[in-house]
PDB file of C-alpha atoms and ligand atoms in Angstrom:
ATOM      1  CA  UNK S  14      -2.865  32.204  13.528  1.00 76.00           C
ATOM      2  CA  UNK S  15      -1.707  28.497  12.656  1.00 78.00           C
ATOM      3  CA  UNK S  16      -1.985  27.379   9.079  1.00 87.00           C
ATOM      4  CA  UNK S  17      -5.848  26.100   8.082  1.00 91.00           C
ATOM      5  CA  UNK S  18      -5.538  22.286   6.191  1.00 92.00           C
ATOM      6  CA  UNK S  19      -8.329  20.275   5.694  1.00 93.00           C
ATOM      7  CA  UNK S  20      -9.157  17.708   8.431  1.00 95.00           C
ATOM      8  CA  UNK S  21      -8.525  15.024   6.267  1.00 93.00           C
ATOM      9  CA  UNK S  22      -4.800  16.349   5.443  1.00 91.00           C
ATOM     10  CA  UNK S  23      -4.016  17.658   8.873  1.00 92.00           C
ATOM     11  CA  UNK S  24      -4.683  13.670   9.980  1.00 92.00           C
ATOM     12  CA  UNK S  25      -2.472  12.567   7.209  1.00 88.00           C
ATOM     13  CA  UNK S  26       0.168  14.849   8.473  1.00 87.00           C
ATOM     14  CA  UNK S  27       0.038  13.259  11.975  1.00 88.00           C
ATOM     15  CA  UNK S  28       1.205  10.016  10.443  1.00 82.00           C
ATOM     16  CA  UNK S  29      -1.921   8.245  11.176  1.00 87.00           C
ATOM     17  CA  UNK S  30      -3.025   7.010   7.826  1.00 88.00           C
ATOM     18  CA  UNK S  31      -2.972   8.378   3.835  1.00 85.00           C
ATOM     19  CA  UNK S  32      -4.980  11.085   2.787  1.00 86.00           C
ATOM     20  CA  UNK S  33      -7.676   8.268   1.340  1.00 86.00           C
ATOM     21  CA  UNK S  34      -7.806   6.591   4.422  1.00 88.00           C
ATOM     22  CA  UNK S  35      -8.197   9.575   6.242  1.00 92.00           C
ATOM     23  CA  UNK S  36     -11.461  10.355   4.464  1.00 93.00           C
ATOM     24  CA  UNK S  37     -12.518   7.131   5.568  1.00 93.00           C
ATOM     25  CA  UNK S  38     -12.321   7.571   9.230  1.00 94.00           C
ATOM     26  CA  UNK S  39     -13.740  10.752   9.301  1.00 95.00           C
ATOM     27  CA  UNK S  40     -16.882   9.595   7.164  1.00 95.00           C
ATOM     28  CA  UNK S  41     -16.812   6.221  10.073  1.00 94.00           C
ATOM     29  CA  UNK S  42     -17.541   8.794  12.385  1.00 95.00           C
ATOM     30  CA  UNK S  43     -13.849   7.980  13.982  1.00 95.00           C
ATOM     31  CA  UNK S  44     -12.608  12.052  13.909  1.00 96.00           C
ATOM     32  CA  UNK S  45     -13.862  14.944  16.432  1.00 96.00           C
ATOM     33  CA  UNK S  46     -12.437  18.300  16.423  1.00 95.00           C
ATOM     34  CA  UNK S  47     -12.223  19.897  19.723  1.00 94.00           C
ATOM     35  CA  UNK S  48     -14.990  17.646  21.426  1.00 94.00           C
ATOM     36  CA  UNK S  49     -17.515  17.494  17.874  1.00 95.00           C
ATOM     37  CA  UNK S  50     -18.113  14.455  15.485  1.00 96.00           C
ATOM     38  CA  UNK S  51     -17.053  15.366  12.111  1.00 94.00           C
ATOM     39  CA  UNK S  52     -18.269  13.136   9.317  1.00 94.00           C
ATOM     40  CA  UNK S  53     -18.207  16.047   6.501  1.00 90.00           C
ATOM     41  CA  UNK S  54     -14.562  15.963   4.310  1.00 90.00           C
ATOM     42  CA  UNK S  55     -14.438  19.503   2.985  1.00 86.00           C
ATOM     43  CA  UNK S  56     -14.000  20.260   7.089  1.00 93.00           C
ATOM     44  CA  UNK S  57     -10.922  22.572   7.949  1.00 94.00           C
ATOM     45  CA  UNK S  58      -9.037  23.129  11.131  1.00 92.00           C
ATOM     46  CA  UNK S  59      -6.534  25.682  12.190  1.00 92.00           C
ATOM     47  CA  UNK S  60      -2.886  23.122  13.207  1.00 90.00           C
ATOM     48  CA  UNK S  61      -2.291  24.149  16.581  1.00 86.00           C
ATOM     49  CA  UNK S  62      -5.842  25.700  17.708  1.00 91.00           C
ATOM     50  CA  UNK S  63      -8.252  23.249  17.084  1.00 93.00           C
ATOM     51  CA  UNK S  64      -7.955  19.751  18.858  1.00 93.00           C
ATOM     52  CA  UNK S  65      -8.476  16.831  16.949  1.00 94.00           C
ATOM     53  CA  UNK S  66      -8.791  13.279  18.237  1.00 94.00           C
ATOM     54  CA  UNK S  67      -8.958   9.967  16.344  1.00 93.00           C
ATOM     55  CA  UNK S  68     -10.393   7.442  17.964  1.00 92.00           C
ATOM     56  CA  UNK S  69     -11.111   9.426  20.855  1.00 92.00           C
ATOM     57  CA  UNK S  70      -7.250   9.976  21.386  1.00 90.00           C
ATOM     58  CA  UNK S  71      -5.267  13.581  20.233  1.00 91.00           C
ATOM     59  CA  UNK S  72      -2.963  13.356  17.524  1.00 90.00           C
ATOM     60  CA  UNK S  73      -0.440  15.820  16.835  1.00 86.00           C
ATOM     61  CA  UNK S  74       1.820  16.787  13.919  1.00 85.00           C
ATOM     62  CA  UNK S  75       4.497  13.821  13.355  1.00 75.00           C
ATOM     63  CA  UNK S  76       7.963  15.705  13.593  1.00 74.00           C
ATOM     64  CA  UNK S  77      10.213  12.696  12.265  1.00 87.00           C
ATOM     65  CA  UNK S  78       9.414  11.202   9.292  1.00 91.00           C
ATOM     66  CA  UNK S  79       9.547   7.130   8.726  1.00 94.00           C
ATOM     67  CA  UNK S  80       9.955   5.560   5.708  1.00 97.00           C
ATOM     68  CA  UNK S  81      10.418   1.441   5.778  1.00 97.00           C
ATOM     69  CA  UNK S  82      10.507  -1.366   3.461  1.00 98.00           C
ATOM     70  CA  UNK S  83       9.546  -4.260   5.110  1.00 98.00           C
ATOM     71  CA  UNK S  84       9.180  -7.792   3.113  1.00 98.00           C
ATOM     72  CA  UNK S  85       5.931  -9.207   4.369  1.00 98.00           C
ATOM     73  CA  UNK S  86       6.132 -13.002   5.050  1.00 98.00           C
ATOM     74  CA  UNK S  87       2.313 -14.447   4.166  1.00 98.00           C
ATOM     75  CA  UNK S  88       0.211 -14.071   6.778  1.00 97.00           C
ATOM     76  CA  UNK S  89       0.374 -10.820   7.927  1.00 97.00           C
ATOM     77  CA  UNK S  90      -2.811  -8.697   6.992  1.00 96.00           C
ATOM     78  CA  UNK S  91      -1.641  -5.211   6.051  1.00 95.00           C
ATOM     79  CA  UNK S  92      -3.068  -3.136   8.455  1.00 87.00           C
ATOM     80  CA  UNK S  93      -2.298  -1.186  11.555  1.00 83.00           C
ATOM     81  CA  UNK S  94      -4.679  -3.648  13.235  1.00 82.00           C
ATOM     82  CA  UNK S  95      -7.591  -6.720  12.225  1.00 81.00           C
ATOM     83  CA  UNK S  96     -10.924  -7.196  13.521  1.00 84.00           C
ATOM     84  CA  UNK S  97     -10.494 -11.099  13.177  1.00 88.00           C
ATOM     85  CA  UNK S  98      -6.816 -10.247  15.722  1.00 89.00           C
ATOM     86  CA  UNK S  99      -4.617 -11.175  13.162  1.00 92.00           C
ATOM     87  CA  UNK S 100      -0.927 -10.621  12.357  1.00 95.00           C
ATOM     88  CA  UNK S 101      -0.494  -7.655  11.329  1.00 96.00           C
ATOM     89  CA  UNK S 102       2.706  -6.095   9.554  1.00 97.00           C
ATOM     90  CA  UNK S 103       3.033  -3.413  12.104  1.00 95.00           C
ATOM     91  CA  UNK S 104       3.427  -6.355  14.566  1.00 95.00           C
ATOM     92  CA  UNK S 105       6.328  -7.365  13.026  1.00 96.00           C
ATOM     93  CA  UNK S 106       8.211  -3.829  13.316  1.00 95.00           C
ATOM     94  CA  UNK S 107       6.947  -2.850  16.493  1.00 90.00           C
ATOM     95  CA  UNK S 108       9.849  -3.664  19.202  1.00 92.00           C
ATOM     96  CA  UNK S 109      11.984  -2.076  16.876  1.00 92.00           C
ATOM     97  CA  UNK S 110       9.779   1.197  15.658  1.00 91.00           C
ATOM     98  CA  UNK S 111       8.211   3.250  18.241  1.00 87.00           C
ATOM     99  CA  UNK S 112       6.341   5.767  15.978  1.00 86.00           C
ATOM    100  CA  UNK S 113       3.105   5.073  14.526  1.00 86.00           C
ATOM    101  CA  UNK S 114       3.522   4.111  10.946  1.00 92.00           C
ATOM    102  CA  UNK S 115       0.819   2.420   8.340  1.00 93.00           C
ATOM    103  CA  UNK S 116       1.500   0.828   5.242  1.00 95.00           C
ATOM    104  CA  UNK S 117       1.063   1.890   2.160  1.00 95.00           C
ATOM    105  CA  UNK S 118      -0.954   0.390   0.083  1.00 93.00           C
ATOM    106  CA  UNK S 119      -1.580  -2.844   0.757  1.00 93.00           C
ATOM    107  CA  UNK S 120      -0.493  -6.498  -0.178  1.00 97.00           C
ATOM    108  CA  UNK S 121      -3.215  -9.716   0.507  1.00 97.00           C
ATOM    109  CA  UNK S 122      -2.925 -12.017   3.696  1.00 97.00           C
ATOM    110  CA  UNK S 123      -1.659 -14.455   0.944  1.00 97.00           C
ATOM    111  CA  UNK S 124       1.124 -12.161  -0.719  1.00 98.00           C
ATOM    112  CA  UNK S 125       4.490 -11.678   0.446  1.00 98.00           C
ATOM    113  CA  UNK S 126       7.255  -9.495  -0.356  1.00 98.00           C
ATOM    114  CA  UNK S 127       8.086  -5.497  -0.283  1.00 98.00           C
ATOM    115  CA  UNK S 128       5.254  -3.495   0.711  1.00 98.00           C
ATOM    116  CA  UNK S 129       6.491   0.422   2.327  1.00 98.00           C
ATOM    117  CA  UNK S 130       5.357   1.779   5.786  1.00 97.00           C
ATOM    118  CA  UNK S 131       5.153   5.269   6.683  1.00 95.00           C
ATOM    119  CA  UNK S 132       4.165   7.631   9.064  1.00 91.00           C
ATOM    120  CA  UNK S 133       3.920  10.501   5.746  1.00 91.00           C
ATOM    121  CA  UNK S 134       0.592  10.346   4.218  1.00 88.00           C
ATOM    122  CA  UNK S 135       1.798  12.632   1.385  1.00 88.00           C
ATOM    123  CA  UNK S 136       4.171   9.729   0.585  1.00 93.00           C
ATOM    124  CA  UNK S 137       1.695   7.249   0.888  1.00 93.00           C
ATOM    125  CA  UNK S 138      -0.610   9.151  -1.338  1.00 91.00           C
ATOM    126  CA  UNK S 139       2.418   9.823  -4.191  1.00 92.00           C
ATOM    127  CA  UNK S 140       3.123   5.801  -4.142  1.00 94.00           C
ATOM    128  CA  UNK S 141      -0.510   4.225  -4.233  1.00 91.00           C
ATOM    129  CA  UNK S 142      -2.633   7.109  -5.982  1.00 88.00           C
ATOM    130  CA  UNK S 143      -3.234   5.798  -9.953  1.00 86.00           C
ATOM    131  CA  UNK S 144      -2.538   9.005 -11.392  1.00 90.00           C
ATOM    132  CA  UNK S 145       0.829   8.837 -10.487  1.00 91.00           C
ATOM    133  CA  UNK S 146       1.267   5.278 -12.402  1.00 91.00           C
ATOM    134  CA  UNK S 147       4.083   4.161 -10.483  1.00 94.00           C
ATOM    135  CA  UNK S 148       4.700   0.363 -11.342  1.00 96.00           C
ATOM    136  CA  UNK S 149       4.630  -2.696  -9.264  1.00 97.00           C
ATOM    137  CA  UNK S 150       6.169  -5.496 -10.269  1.00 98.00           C
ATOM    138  CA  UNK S 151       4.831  -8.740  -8.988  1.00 98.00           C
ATOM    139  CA  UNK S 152       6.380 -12.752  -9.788  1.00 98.00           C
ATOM    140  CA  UNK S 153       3.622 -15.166  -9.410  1.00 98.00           C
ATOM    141  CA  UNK S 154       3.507 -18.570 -10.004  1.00 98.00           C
ATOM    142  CA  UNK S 155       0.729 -20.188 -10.994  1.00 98.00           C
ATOM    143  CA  UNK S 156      -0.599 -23.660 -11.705  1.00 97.00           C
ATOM    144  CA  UNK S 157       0.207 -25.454 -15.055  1.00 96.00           C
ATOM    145  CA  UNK S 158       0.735 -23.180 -17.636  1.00 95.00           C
ATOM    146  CA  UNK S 159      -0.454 -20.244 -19.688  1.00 95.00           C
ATOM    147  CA  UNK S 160      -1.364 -19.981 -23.176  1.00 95.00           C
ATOM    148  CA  UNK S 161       0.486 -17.767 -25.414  1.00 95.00           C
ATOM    149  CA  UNK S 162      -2.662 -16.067 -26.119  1.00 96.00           C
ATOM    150  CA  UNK S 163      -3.017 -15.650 -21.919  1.00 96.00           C
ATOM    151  CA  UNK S 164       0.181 -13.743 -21.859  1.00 97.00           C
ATOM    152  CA  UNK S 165      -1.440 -11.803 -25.026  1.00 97.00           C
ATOM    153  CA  UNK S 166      -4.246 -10.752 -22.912  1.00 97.00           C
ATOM    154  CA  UNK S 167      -2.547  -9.903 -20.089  1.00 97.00           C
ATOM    155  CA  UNK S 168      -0.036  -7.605 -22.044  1.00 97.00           C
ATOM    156  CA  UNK S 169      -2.762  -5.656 -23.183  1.00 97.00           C
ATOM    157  CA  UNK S 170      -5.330  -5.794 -20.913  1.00 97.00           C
ATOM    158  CA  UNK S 171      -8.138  -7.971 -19.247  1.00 97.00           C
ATOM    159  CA  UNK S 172     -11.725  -7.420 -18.091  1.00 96.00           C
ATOM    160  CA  UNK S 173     -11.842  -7.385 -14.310  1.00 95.00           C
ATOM    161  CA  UNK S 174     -15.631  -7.257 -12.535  1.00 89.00           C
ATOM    162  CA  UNK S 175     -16.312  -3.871 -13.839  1.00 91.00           C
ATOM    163  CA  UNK S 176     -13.577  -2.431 -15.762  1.00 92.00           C
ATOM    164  CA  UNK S 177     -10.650  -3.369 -17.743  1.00 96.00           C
ATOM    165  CA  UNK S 178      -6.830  -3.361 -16.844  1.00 96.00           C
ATOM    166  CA  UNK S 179      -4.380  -1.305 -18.226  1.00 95.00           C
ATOM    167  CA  UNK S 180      -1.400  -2.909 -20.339  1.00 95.00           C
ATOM    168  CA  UNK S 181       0.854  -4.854 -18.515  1.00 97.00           C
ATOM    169  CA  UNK S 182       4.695  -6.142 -18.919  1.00 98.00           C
ATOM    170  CA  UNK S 183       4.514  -9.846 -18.338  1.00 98.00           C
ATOM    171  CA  UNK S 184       7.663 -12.241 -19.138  1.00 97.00           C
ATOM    172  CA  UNK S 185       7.502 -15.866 -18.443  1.00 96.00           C
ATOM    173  CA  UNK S 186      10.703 -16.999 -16.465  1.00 97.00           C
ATOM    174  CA  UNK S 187      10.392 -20.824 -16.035  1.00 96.00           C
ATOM    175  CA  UNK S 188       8.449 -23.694 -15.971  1.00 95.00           C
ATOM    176  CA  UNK S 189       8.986 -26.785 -13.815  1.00 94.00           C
ATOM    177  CA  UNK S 190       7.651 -28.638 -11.302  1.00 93.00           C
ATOM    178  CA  UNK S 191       3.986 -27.880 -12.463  1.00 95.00           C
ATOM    179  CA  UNK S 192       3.947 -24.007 -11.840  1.00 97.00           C
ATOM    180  CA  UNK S 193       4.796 -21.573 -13.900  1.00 98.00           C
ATOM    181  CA  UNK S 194       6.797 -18.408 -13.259  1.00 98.00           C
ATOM    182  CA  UNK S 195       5.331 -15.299 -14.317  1.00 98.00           C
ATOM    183  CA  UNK S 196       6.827 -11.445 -14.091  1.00 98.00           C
ATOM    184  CA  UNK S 197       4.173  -8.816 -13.954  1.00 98.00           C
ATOM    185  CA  UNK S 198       4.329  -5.133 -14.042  1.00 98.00           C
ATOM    186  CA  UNK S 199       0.938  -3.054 -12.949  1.00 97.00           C
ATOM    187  CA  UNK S 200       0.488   0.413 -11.967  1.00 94.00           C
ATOM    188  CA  UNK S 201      -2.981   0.012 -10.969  1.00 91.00           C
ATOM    189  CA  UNK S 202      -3.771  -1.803  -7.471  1.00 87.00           C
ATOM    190  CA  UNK S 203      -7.309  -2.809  -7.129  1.00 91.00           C
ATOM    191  CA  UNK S 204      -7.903  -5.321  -4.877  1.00 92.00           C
ATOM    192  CA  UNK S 205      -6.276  -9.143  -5.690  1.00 95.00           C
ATOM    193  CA  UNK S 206      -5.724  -7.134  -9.085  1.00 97.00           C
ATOM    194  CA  UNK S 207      -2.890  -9.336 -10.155  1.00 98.00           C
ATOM    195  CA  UNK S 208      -4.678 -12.464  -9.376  1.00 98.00           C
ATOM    196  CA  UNK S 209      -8.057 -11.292 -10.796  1.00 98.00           C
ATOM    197  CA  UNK S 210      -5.837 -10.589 -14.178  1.00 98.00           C
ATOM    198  CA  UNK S 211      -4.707 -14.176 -14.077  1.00 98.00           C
ATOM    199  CA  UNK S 212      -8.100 -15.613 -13.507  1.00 97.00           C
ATOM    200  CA  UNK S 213      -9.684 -13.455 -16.414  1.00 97.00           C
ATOM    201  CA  UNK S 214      -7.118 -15.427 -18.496  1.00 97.00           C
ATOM    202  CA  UNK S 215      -8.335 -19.143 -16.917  1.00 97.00           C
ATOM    203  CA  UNK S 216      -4.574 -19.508 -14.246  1.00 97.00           C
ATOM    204  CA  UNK S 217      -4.779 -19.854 -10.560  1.00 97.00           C
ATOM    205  CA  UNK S 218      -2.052 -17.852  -8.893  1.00 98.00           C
ATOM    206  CA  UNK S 219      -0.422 -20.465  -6.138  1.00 98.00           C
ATOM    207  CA  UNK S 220       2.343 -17.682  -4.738  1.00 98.00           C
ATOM    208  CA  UNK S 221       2.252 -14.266  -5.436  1.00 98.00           C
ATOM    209  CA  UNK S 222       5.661 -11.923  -4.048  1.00 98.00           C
ATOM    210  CA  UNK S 223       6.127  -8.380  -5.418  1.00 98.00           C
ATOM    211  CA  UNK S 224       9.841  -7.922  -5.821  1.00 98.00           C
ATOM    212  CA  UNK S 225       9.521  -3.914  -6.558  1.00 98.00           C
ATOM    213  CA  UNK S 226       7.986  -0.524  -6.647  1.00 97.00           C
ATOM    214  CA  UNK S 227       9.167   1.830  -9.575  1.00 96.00           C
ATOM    215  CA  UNK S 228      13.169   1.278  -8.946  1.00 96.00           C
ATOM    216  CA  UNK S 229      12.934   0.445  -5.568  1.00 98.00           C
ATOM    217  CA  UNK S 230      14.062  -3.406  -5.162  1.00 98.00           C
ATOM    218  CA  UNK S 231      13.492  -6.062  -2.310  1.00 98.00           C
ATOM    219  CA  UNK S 232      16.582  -6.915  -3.207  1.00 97.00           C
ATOM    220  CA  UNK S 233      18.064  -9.732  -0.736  1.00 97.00           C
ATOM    221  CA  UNK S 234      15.959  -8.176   2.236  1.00 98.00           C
ATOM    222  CA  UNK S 235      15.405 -11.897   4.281  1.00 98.00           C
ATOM    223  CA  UNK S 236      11.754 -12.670   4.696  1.00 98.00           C
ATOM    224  CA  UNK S 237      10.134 -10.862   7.896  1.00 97.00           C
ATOM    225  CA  UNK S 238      13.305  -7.937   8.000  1.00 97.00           C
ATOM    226  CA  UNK S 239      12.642  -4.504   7.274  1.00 97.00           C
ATOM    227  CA  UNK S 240      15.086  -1.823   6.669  1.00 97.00           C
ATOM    228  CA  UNK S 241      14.886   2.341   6.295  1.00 97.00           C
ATOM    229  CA  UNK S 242      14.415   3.373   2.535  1.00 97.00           C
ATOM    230  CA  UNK S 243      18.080   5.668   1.886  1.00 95.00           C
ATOM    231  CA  UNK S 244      17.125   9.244   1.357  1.00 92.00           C
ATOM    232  CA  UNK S 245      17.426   8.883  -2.646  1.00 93.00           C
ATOM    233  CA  UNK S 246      15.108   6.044  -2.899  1.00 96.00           C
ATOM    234  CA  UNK S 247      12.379   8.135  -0.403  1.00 95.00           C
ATOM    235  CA  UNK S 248      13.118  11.383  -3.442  1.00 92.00           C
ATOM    236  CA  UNK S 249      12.739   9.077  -6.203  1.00 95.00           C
ATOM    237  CA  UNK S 250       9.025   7.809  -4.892  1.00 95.00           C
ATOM    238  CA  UNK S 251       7.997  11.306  -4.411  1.00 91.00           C
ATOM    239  CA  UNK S 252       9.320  12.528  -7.777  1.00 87.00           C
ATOM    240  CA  UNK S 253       8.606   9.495 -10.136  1.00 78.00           C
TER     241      UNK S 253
HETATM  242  N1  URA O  10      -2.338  -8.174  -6.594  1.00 53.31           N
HETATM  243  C1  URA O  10      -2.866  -9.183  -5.882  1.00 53.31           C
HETATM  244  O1  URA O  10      -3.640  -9.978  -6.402  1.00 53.31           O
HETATM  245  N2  URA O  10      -2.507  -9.296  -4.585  1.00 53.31           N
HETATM  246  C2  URA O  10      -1.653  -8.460  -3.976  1.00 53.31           C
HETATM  247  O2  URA O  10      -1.362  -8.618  -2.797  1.00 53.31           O
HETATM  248  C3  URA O  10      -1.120  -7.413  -4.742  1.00 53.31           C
HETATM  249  C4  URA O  10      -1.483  -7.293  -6.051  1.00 53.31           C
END
C-alpha cells in the first residue's frame, strides 16, 4: 500500500502549487481523483493508487526538486499564467526550465526584484506562511518625503483595512531628486502590504524592489536573470 497524504499535500508534492494554493484549486472545483470532482480539503488519497488530475491533466510526484531566484523586471504578474494574457514570470524562465515551477509568494505587476520559484510546495509553504516570520526586505521610493513621525509609525506599526501591521525596520537612505529612499523589513505579506503601510502614513510609493528574503540577497542578479539558489541558501529557508 502507497503512503495516504491529503489531496491538498499530495498536489503540493507534484510541484504544482503551495499547499495554500492547493486548497484553492480543489475548493475551484479544478482537482478529480480517479475520474470524481473533489471540492472537500480534509480528502486523502493513497500516492500511487489513486489518480489525480488538475485541470483535467494527471500529475505525478515531482522527482527533482527546483529552487530559483529570479529578479522580476515590472511587468510580469506572478503567476504560472493571467486571465488578462499577461507576462508572466514563468515566461521569462521557460526556454531555459522545463519543469513546472510556481512562485512563491508573490510580488505586484508594479514590483520588481527577487521573488523564488519552485516546484516544492513544502518550501513554498516554509518561505510565505506568517508563522514562520521570515523577513522581506523591500527599498521603495516614494514621492517627497516622510515625516519623522511617518517613519515612527511605520516602525511600530500601522492600521491597514482591517488589521494592524506588525513592527517594522525602516531606515531612510537618501533623498534627492524628489523621492525618497526608504528600507523596509516585513515578515507579513498581505497584499500591496508595503505600499498600504506607506499610504496609512500619507506617501505614495513610486518604485518598489525587494532586495531580500531572510539572508538570501539579489545581490547583483541583472534585471530579468534568474539563477539556482546554492544548496545552503535552499537549508537556510527551510530552517530559518
Ligand atoms: N508589498 C507591496 O506593496 N508589493 C509587493 O509586491 C510586495 C510587498
Amino acid at each position: 500500500m502507497g503512503e495516504i497524504v491529503r489531496l491538498q499535500k499530495y498536489i503540493a508534492m507534484c510541484g504544482v502549487a503551495s499547499r495554500r494554493n492547493a486548497e484553492t484549486m480543489i475548493e475551484n472545483g479544478r482537482v478529480k481523483v480517479n475520474g470524481v470532482l473533489i471540492k472537500e480539503l480534509g480528502t486523502k488519497i493513497e500516492i500511487g493508487a489513486d489518480e489525480v488530475l488538475v485541470d483535467n491533466k494527471p500529475i505525478k510526484l515531482a522527482s527533482k526538486k527546483y529552487y530559483i531566484m529570479l529578479n522580476k523586471p515590472v511587468g510580469y504578474v506572478s503567476t504560472v499564467s493571467d486571465q488578462f494574457d499577461r507576462p508572466t514570470v514563468v515566461d521569462l524562465l521557460k526556454d531555459e526550465v522545463k519543469t513546472r515551477i510556481f512562485p512563491v509568494g508573490r510580488l505586484d505587476y508594479d514590483t520588481e526584484g527577487l521573488l523564488l520559484l519552485t516546484n516544492d510546495g513544502d518550501f513554498a509553504y516554509r518561505v510565505t506562511h506568517p508563522k514562520f516570520k521570515t523577513d522581506k526586505t523591500y527599498i521603495a521610493k516614494i514621492n517627497g518625503g516622510i515625516t519623522i513621525k511617518g517613519l515612527a509609525m511605520l516602525r511600530r506599526g500601522v492600521k491597514i483595512e482591517d488589521y494592524t501591521t506588525s513592527p517594522a525596520e525602516v531606515e531612510m537612505l537618501d533623498a534627492q531628486g524628489g523621492l525618497t529612499t526608504i528600507k523596509i523589513t516585513i515578515h507579513e505579506g498581505r497584499n500591496r502590504q508595503v505600499r498600504k503601510m506607506f499610504e496609512a502614513v500619507g506617501c505614495r510609493v513610486a518604485q518598489l524592489q525587494r532586495i531580500s528574503i531572510g539572508k538570501v540577497e539579489l545581490g547583483n542578479l541583472p534585471l530579468g536573470r534568474w539563477r539556482h539558489l546554492t544548496s545552503h541558501e535552499v537549508n537556510y529557508l527551510m530552517n530559518s
